[in-house]
Tab-separated table of C-alpha atoms in Angstrom:
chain	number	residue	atom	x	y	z
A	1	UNK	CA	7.532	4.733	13.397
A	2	UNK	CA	3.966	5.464	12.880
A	3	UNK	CA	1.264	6.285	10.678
A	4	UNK	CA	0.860	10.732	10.947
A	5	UNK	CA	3.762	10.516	13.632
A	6	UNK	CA	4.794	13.450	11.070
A	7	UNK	CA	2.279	15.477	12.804
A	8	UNK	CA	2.323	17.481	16.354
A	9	UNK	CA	1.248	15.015	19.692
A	10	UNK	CA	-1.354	17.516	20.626
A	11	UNK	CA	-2.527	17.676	16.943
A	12	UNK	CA	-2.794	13.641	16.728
A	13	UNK	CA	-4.871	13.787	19.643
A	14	UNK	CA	-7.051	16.535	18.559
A	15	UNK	CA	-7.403	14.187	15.445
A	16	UNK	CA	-7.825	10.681	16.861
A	17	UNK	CA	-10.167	8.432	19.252
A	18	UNK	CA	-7.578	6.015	19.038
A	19	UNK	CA	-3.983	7.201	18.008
A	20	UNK	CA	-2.242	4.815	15.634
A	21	UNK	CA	0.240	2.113	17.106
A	22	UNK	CA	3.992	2.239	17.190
A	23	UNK	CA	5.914	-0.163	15.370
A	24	UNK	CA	9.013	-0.851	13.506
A	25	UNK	CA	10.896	-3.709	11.119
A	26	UNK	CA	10.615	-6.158	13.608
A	27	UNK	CA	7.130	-6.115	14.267
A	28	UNK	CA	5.034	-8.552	13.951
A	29	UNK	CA	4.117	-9.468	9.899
A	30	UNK	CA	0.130	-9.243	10.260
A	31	UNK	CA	0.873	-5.791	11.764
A	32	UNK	CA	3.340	-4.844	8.990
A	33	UNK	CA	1.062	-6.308	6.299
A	34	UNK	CA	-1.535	-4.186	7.070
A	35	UNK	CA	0.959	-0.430	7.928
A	36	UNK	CA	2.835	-0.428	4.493
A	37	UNK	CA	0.096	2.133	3.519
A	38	UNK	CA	1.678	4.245	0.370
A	39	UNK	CA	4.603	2.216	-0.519
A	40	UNK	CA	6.569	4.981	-2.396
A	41	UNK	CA	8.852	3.575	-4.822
A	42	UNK	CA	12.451	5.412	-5.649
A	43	UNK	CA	14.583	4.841	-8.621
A	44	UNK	CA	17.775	3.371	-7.176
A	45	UNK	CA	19.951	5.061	-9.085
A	46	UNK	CA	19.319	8.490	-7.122
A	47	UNK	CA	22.387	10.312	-5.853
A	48	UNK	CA	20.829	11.401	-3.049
A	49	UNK	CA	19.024	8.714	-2.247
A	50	UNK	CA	19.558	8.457	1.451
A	51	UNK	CA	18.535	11.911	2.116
A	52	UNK	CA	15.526	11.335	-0.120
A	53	UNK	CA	14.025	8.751	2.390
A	54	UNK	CA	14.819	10.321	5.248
A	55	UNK	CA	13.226	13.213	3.931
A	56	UNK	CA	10.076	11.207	2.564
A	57	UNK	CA	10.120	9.789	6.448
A	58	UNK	CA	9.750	12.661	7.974
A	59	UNK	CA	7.097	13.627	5.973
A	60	UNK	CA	5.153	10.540	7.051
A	61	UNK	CA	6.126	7.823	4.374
A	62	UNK	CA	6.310	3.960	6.548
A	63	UNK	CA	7.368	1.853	3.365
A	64	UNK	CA	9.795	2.474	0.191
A	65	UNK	CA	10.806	0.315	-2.471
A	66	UNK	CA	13.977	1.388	-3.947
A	67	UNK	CA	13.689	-0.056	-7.678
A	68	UNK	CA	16.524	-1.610	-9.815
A	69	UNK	CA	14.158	-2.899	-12.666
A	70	UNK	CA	11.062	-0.900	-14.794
A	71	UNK	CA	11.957	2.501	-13.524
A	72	UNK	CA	15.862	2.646	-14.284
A	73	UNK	CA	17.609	1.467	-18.112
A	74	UNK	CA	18.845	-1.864	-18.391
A	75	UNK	CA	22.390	-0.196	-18.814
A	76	UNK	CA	22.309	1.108	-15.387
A	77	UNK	CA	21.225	-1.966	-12.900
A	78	UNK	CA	25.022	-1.931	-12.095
A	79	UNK	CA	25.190	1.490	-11.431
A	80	UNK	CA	21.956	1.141	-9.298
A	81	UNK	CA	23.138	-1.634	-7.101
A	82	UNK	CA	26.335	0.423	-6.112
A	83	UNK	CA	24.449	3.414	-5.680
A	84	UNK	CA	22.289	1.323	-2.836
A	85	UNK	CA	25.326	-0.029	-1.502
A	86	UNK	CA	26.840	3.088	-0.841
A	87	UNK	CA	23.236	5.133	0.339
A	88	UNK	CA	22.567	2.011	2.656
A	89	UNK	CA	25.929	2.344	4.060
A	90	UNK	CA	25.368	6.442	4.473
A	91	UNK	CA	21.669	5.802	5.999
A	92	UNK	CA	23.211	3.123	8.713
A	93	UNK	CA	26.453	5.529	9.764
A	94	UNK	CA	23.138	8.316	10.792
A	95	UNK	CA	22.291	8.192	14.355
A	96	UNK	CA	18.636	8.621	15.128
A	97	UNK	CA	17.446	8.841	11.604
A	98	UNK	CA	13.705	7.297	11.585
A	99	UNK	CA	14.038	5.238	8.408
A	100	UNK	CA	10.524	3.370	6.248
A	101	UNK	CA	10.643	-0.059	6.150
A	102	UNK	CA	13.013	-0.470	3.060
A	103	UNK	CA	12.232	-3.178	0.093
A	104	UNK	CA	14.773	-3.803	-3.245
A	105	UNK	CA	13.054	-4.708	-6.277
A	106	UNK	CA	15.140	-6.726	-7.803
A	107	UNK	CA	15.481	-8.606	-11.463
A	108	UNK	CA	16.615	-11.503	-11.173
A	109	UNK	CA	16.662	-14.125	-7.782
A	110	UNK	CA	21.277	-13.895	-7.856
A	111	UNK	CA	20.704	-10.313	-6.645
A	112	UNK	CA	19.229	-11.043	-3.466
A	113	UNK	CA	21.946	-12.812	-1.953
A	114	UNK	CA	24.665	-10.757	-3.897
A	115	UNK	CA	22.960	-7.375	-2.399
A	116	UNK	CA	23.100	-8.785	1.022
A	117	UNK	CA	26.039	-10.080	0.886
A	118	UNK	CA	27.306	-6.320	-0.108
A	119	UNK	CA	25.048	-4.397	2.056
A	120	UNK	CA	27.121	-5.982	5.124
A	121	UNK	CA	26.029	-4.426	8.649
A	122	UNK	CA	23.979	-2.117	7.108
A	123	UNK	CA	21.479	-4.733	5.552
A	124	UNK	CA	19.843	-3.853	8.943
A	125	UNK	CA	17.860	-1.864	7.375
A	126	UNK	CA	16.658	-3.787	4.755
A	127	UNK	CA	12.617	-4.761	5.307
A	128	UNK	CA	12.998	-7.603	2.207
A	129	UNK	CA	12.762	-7.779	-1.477
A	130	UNK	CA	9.908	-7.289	-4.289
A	131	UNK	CA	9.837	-9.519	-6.997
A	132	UNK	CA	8.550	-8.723	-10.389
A	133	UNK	CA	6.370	-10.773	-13.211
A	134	UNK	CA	5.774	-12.846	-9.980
A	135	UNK	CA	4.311	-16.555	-10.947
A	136	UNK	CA	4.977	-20.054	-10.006
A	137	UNK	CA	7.766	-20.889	-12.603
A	138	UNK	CA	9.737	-17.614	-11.897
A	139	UNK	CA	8.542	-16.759	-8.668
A	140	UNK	CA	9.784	-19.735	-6.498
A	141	UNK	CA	13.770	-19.192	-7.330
A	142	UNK	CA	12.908	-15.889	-5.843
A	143	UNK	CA	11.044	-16.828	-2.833
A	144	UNK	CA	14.037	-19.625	-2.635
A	145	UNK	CA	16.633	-16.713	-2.645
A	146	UNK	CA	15.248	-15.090	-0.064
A	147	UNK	CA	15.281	-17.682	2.129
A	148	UNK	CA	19.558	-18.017	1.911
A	149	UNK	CA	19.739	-14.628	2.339
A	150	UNK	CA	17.869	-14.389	5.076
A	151	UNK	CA	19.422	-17.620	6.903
A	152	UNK	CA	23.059	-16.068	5.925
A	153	UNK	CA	22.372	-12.891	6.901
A	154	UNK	CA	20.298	-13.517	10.383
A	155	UNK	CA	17.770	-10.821	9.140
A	156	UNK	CA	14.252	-11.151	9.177
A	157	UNK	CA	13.318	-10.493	5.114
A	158	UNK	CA	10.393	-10.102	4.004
A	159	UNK	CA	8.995	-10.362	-0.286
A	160	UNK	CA	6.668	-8.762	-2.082
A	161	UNK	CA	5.398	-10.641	-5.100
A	162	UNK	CA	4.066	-8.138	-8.214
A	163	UNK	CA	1.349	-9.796	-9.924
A	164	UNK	CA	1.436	-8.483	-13.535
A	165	UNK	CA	2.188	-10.929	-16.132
A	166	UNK	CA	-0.125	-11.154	-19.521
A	167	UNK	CA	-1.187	-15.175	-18.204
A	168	UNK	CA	-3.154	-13.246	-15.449
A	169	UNK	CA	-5.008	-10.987	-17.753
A	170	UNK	CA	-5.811	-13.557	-20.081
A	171	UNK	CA	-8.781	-15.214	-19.260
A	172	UNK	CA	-7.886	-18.628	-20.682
A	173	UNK	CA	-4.852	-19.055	-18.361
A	174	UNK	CA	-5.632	-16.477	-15.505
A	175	UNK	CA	-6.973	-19.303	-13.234
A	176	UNK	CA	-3.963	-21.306	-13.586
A	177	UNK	CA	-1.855	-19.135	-13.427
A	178	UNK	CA	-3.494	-18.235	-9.788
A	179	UNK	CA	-3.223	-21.420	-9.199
A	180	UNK	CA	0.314	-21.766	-9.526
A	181	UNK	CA	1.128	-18.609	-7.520
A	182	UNK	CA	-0.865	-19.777	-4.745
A	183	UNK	CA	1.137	-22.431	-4.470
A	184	UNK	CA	4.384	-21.127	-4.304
A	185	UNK	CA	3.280	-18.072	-1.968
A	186	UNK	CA	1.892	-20.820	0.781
A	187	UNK	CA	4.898	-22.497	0.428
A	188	UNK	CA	6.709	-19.569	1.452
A	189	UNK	CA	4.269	-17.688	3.704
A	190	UNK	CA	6.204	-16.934	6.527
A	191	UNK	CA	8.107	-15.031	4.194
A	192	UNK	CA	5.382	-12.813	1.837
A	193	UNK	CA	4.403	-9.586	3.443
A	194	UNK	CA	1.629	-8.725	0.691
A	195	UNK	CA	1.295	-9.373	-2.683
A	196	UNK	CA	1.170	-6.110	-5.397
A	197	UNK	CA	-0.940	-5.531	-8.366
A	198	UNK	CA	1.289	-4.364	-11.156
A	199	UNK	CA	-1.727	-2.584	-12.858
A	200	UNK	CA	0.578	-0.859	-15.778
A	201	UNK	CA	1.903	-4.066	-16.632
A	202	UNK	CA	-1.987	-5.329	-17.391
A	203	UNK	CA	-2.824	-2.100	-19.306
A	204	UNK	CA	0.224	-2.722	-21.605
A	205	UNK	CA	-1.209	-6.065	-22.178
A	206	UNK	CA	-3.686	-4.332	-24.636
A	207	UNK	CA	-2.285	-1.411	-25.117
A	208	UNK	CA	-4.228	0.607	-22.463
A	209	UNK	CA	-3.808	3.185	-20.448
A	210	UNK	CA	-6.486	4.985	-17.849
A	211	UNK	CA	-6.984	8.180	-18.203
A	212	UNK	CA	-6.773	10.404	-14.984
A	213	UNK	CA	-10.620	11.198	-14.997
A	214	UNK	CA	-11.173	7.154	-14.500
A	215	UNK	CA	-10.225	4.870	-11.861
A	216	UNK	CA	-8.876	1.038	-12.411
A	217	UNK	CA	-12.047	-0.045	-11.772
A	218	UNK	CA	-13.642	1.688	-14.839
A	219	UNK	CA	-11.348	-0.294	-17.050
A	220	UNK	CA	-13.564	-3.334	-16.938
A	221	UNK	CA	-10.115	-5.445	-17.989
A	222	UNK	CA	-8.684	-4.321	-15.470
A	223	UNK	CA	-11.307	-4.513	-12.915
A	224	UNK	CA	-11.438	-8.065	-13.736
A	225	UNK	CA	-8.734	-9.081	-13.056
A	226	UNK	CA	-7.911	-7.354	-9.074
A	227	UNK	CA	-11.748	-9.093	-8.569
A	228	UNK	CA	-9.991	-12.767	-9.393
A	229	UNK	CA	-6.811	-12.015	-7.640
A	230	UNK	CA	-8.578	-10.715	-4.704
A	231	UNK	CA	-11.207	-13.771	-5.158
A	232	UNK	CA	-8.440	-16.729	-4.951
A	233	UNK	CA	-5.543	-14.710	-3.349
A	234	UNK	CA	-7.184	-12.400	-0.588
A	235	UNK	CA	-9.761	-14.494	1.180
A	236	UNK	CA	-10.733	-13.498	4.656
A	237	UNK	CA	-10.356	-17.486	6.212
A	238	UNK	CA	-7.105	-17.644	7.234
A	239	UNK	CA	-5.822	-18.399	3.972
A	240	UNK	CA	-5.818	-15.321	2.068
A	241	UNK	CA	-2.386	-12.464	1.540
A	242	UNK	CA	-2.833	-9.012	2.069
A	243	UNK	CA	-3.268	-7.276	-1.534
A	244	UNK	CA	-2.266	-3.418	-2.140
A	245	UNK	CA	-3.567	-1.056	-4.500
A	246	UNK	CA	-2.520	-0.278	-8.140
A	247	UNK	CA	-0.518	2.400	-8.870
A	248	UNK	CA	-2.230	6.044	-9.583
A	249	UNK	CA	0.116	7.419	-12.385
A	250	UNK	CA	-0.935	11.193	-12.377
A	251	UNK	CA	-0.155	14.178	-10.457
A	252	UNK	CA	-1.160	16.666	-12.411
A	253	UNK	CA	-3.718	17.078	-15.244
A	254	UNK	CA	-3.389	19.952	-17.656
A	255	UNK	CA	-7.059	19.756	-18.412
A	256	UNK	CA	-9.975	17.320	-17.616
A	257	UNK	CA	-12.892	15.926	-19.753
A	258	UNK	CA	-15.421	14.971	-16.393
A	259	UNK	CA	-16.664	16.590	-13.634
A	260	UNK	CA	-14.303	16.620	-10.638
A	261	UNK	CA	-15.479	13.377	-8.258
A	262	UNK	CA	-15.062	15.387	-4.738
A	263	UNK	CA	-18.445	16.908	-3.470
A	264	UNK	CA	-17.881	20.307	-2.552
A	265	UNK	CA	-19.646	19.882	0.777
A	266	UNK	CA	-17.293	17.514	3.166
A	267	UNK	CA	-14.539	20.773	2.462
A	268	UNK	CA	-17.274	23.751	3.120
A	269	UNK	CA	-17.726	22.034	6.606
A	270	UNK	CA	-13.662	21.793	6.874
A	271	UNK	CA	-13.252	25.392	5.902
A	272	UNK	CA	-11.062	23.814	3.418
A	273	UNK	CA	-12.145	24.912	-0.044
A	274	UNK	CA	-8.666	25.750	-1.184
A	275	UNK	CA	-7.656	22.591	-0.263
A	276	UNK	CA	-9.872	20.874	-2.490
A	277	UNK	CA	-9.020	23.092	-5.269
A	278	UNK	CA	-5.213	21.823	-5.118
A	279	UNK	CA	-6.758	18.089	-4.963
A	280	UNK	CA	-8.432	18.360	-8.191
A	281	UNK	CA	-5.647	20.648	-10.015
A	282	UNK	CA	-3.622	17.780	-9.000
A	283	UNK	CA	-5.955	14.935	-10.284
A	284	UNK	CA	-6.302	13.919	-6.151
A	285	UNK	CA	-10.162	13.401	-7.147
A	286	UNK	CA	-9.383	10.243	-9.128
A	287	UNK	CA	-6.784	9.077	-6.513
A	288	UNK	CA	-8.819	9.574	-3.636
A	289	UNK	CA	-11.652	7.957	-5.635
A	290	UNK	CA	-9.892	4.998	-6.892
A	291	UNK	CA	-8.383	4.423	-3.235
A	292	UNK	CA	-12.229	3.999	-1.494
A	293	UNK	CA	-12.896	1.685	-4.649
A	294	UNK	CA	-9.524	-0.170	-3.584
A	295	UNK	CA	-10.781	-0.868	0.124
A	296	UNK	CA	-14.456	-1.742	-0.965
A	297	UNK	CA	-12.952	-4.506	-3.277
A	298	UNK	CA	-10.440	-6.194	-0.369
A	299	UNK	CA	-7.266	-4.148	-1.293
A	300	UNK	CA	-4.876	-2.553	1.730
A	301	UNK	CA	-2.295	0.377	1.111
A	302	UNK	CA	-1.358	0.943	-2.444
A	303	UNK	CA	2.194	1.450	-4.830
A	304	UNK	CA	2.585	5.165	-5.077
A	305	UNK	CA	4.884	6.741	-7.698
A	306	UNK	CA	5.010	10.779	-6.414
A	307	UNK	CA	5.406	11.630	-2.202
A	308	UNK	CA	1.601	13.041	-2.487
A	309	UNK	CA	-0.231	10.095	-3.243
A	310	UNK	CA	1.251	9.321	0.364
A	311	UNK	CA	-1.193	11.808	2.499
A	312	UNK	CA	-4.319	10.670	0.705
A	313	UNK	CA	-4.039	7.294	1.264
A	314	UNK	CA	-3.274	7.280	4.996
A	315	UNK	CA	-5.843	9.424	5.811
A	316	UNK	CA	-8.627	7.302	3.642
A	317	UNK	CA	-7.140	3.987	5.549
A	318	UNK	CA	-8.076	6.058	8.641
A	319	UNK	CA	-11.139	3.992	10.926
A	320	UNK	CA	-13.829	6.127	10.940
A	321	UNK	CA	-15.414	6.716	14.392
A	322	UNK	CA	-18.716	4.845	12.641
A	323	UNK	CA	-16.960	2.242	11.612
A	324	UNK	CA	-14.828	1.847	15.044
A	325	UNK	CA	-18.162	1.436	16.828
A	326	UNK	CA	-19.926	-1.282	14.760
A	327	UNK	CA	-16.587	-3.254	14.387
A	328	UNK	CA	-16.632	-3.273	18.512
A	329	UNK	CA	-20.439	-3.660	19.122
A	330	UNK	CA	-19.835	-7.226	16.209
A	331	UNK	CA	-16.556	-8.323	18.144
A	332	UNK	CA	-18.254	-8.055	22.162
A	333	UNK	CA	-17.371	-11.820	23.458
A	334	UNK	CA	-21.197	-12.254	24.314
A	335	UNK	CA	-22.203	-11.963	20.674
A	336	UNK	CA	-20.165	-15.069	20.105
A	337	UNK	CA	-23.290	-16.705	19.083
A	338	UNK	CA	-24.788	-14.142	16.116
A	339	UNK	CA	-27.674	-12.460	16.114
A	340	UNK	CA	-28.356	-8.953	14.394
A	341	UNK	CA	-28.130	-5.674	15.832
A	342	UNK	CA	-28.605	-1.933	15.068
A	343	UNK	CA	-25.867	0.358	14.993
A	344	UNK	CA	-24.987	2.841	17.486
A	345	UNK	CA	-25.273	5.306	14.648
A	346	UNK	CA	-28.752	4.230	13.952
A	347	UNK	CA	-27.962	3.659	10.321
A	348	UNK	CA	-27.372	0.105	9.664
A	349	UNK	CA	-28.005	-3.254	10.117
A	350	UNK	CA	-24.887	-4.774	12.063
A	351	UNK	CA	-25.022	-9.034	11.405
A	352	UNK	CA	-22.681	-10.452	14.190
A	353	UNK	CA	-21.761	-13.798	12.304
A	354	UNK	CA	-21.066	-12.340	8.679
A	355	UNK	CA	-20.029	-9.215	9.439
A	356	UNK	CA	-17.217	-10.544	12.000
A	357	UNK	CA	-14.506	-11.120	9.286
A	358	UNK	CA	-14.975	-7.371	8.291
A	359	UNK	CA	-14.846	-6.195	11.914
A	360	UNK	CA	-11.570	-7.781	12.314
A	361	UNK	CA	-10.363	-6.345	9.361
A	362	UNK	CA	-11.321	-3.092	10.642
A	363	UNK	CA	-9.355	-3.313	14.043
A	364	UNK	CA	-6.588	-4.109	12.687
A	365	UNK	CA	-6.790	-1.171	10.191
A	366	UNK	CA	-7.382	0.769	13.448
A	367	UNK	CA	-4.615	-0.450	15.033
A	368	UNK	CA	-1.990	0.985	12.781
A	369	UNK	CA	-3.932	4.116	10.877
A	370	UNK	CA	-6.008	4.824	13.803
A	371	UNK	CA	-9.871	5.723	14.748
A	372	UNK	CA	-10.746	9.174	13.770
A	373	UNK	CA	-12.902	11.268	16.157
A	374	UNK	CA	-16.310	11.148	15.961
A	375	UNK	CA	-16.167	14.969	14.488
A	376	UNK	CA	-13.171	14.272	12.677
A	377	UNK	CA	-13.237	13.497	8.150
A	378	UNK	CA	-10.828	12.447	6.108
A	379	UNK	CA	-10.425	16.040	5.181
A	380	UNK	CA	-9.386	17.435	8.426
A	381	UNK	CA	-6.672	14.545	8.023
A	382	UNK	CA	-5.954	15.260	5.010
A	383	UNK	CA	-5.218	19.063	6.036
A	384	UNK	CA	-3.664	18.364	9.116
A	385	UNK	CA	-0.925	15.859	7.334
A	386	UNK	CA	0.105	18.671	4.844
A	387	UNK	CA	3.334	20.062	5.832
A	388	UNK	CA	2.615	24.101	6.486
């Protein structure tokens, strides 16, 4: 798979400097890490599951979670784990089928070695596991299950811890608490992909919710709290996790209080104007807003609730031709030893020894979303993903 392989060859290379890589489930993890993008999550209780993400593959999701706790009733997790059973089963018996990389979110740690043990041949297809209301205390038996399953199974599996308990928004035991998760996810870190910011989880916490006109970042709570996870959890040294996005919850607003947050200008030069009439009946704006604010704060790919929150995010994790040239010019072997430099776009100052971290980040973002043209915005992507 890969990131706008949805799209026509010629149209990719009309698009792109550098097309995005190739890659599947066996990849290495610092390349996976970085291409779950939108991570679309699924009720698991859909009858139609299996068609559903072969569907949502071909329209150019990489990563699914399939969910058996917040978004289905308590009285159907039994119904849900049969119902994965049984689509797993119907995915693995289609030839040719480009499947995501597939995670369960499970309850409790007995289900991950009870699902694989009942997913049989077809666990195959199984990326690895999220785990909910992550911390130290309840996170480890989870991070400890996975690690049976995977040695009984002889699959690679991967978790995702969701960071979203009430001891990380309160400030008297948030440090701690990332403390204690820390711990437990360096323990395991061969085995944690990324680490997700359960954002609706915090807001309940004090009875918030944003409204569409406002990012994450606006709720100052909120905002908080993704700056200390990123500060203690994300660190660019070797030690850090990758950390996704929060969830955008709307995807369609009946009527708005603010101004829409897109300039008209960047879709005048696109000939796109309808196009970013649709965005903001849809409440894109705030999406495509809160998505820049995610990457300027140390966050990669993001949870996505509805198949067009996809689009918008790959094409914002896109390397800009810009940024593709200063990330180079930093990374050259003989600038090993610092110095400053102007960039080729004669806009910025480019610092060779703290600027290096962010120039790796960058290739690697490249490497798997791609360098646009030089010509090229995020809104020709944008209209070029949409399915005619």
């Amino acid at each position: 798979m890969r990131h706008f392989g949805h799209i026509a060859p010629e149209v990719r290379q009309r698009l792109f400097h550098q097309e995005p890589c190739v890659f599947d489930a066996d990849s290495p993890a610092r390349l996976l890490s970085a291409a779950l993008g939108a991570t679309l999550y699924s009720p698991a209780t859909r009858p139609r599951l299996a068609d559903d993400i072969v569907k949502q593959a071909g329209l150019g999701v990489v990563s699914m979670v399939l969910c058996l706790e917040d978004s289905i009733d308590d009285a159907d997790v039994q119904a849900g784990e049969e119902n994965l059973v049984r689509q797993f089963a119907d995915l693995a018996a289609r030839e040719g089928e480009c499947v995501p990389l597939l995670f369960i979110r499970v309850r409790t740690p007995e289900q991950i070695p009870d699902l694989v043990r009942r997913l049989g041949a077809s666990v195959r297809l199984l990326s690895g596991f999220v785990f909910p209301k992550f911390t130290e205390e309840r996170g480890v038996p989870f991070l400890e299950a996975l690690a049976g399953a995977e040695a009984a199974s002889g699959r690679r599996l991967f978790g995702m811890p969701v960071l979203e308990t009430p001891e990380l928004m309160y400030r008297e035991s948030r440090v701690e608490a990332l403390e204690g998760i820390a711990r437990a996810v360096e323990k395991y870190r061969d085995r944690v992909l990324a680490l997700r910011l359960g954002v609706t989880d915090f807001c309940s916490s004090y009875g918030l919710r944003r409204a569409p006109d406002m990012t994450a970042y606006d709720v100052q709570i909120i905002a908080s709290v993704i700056a200390d996870v990123v500060n203690m959890l994300g660190r660019a040294d070797g030690s850090g996790f990758t950390v996704t996005g929060p969830v955008w919850e709307y995807f369609r607003v009946p009527e708005r209080m603010f101004k829409p947050l897109l300039r008209t200008s960047p879709f005048l030069e696109g000939q796109a104007v309808e196009l970013r009439e649709k965005l903001i009946e849809h409440a894109m704006d705030g999406l495509l807003r809160e998505i820049s604010l995610d990457q300027a704060n140390g966050l990669l790919g993001k949870t996505c609730i509805h198949p067009t929150h996809v689009l918008p995010v790959h094409a914002l994790s896109v390397v800009s031709h810009e940024e593709f040239g200063d990330a180079t010019d930093i990374l050259r072997p003989e600038r090993g030893g610092g110095g400053v430099l102007r960039s080729a776009y004669t806009n910025k100052m480019n610092e060779v020894k703290p600027h290096r971290a962010w120039a790796e980040r960058t290739m690697l973002r490249a490497e798997v979303f791609g360098v646009a043209r030089e010509d090229v915005s995020f809104v020709d992507l944008l209209a070029a993903g949409i399915p005619g």
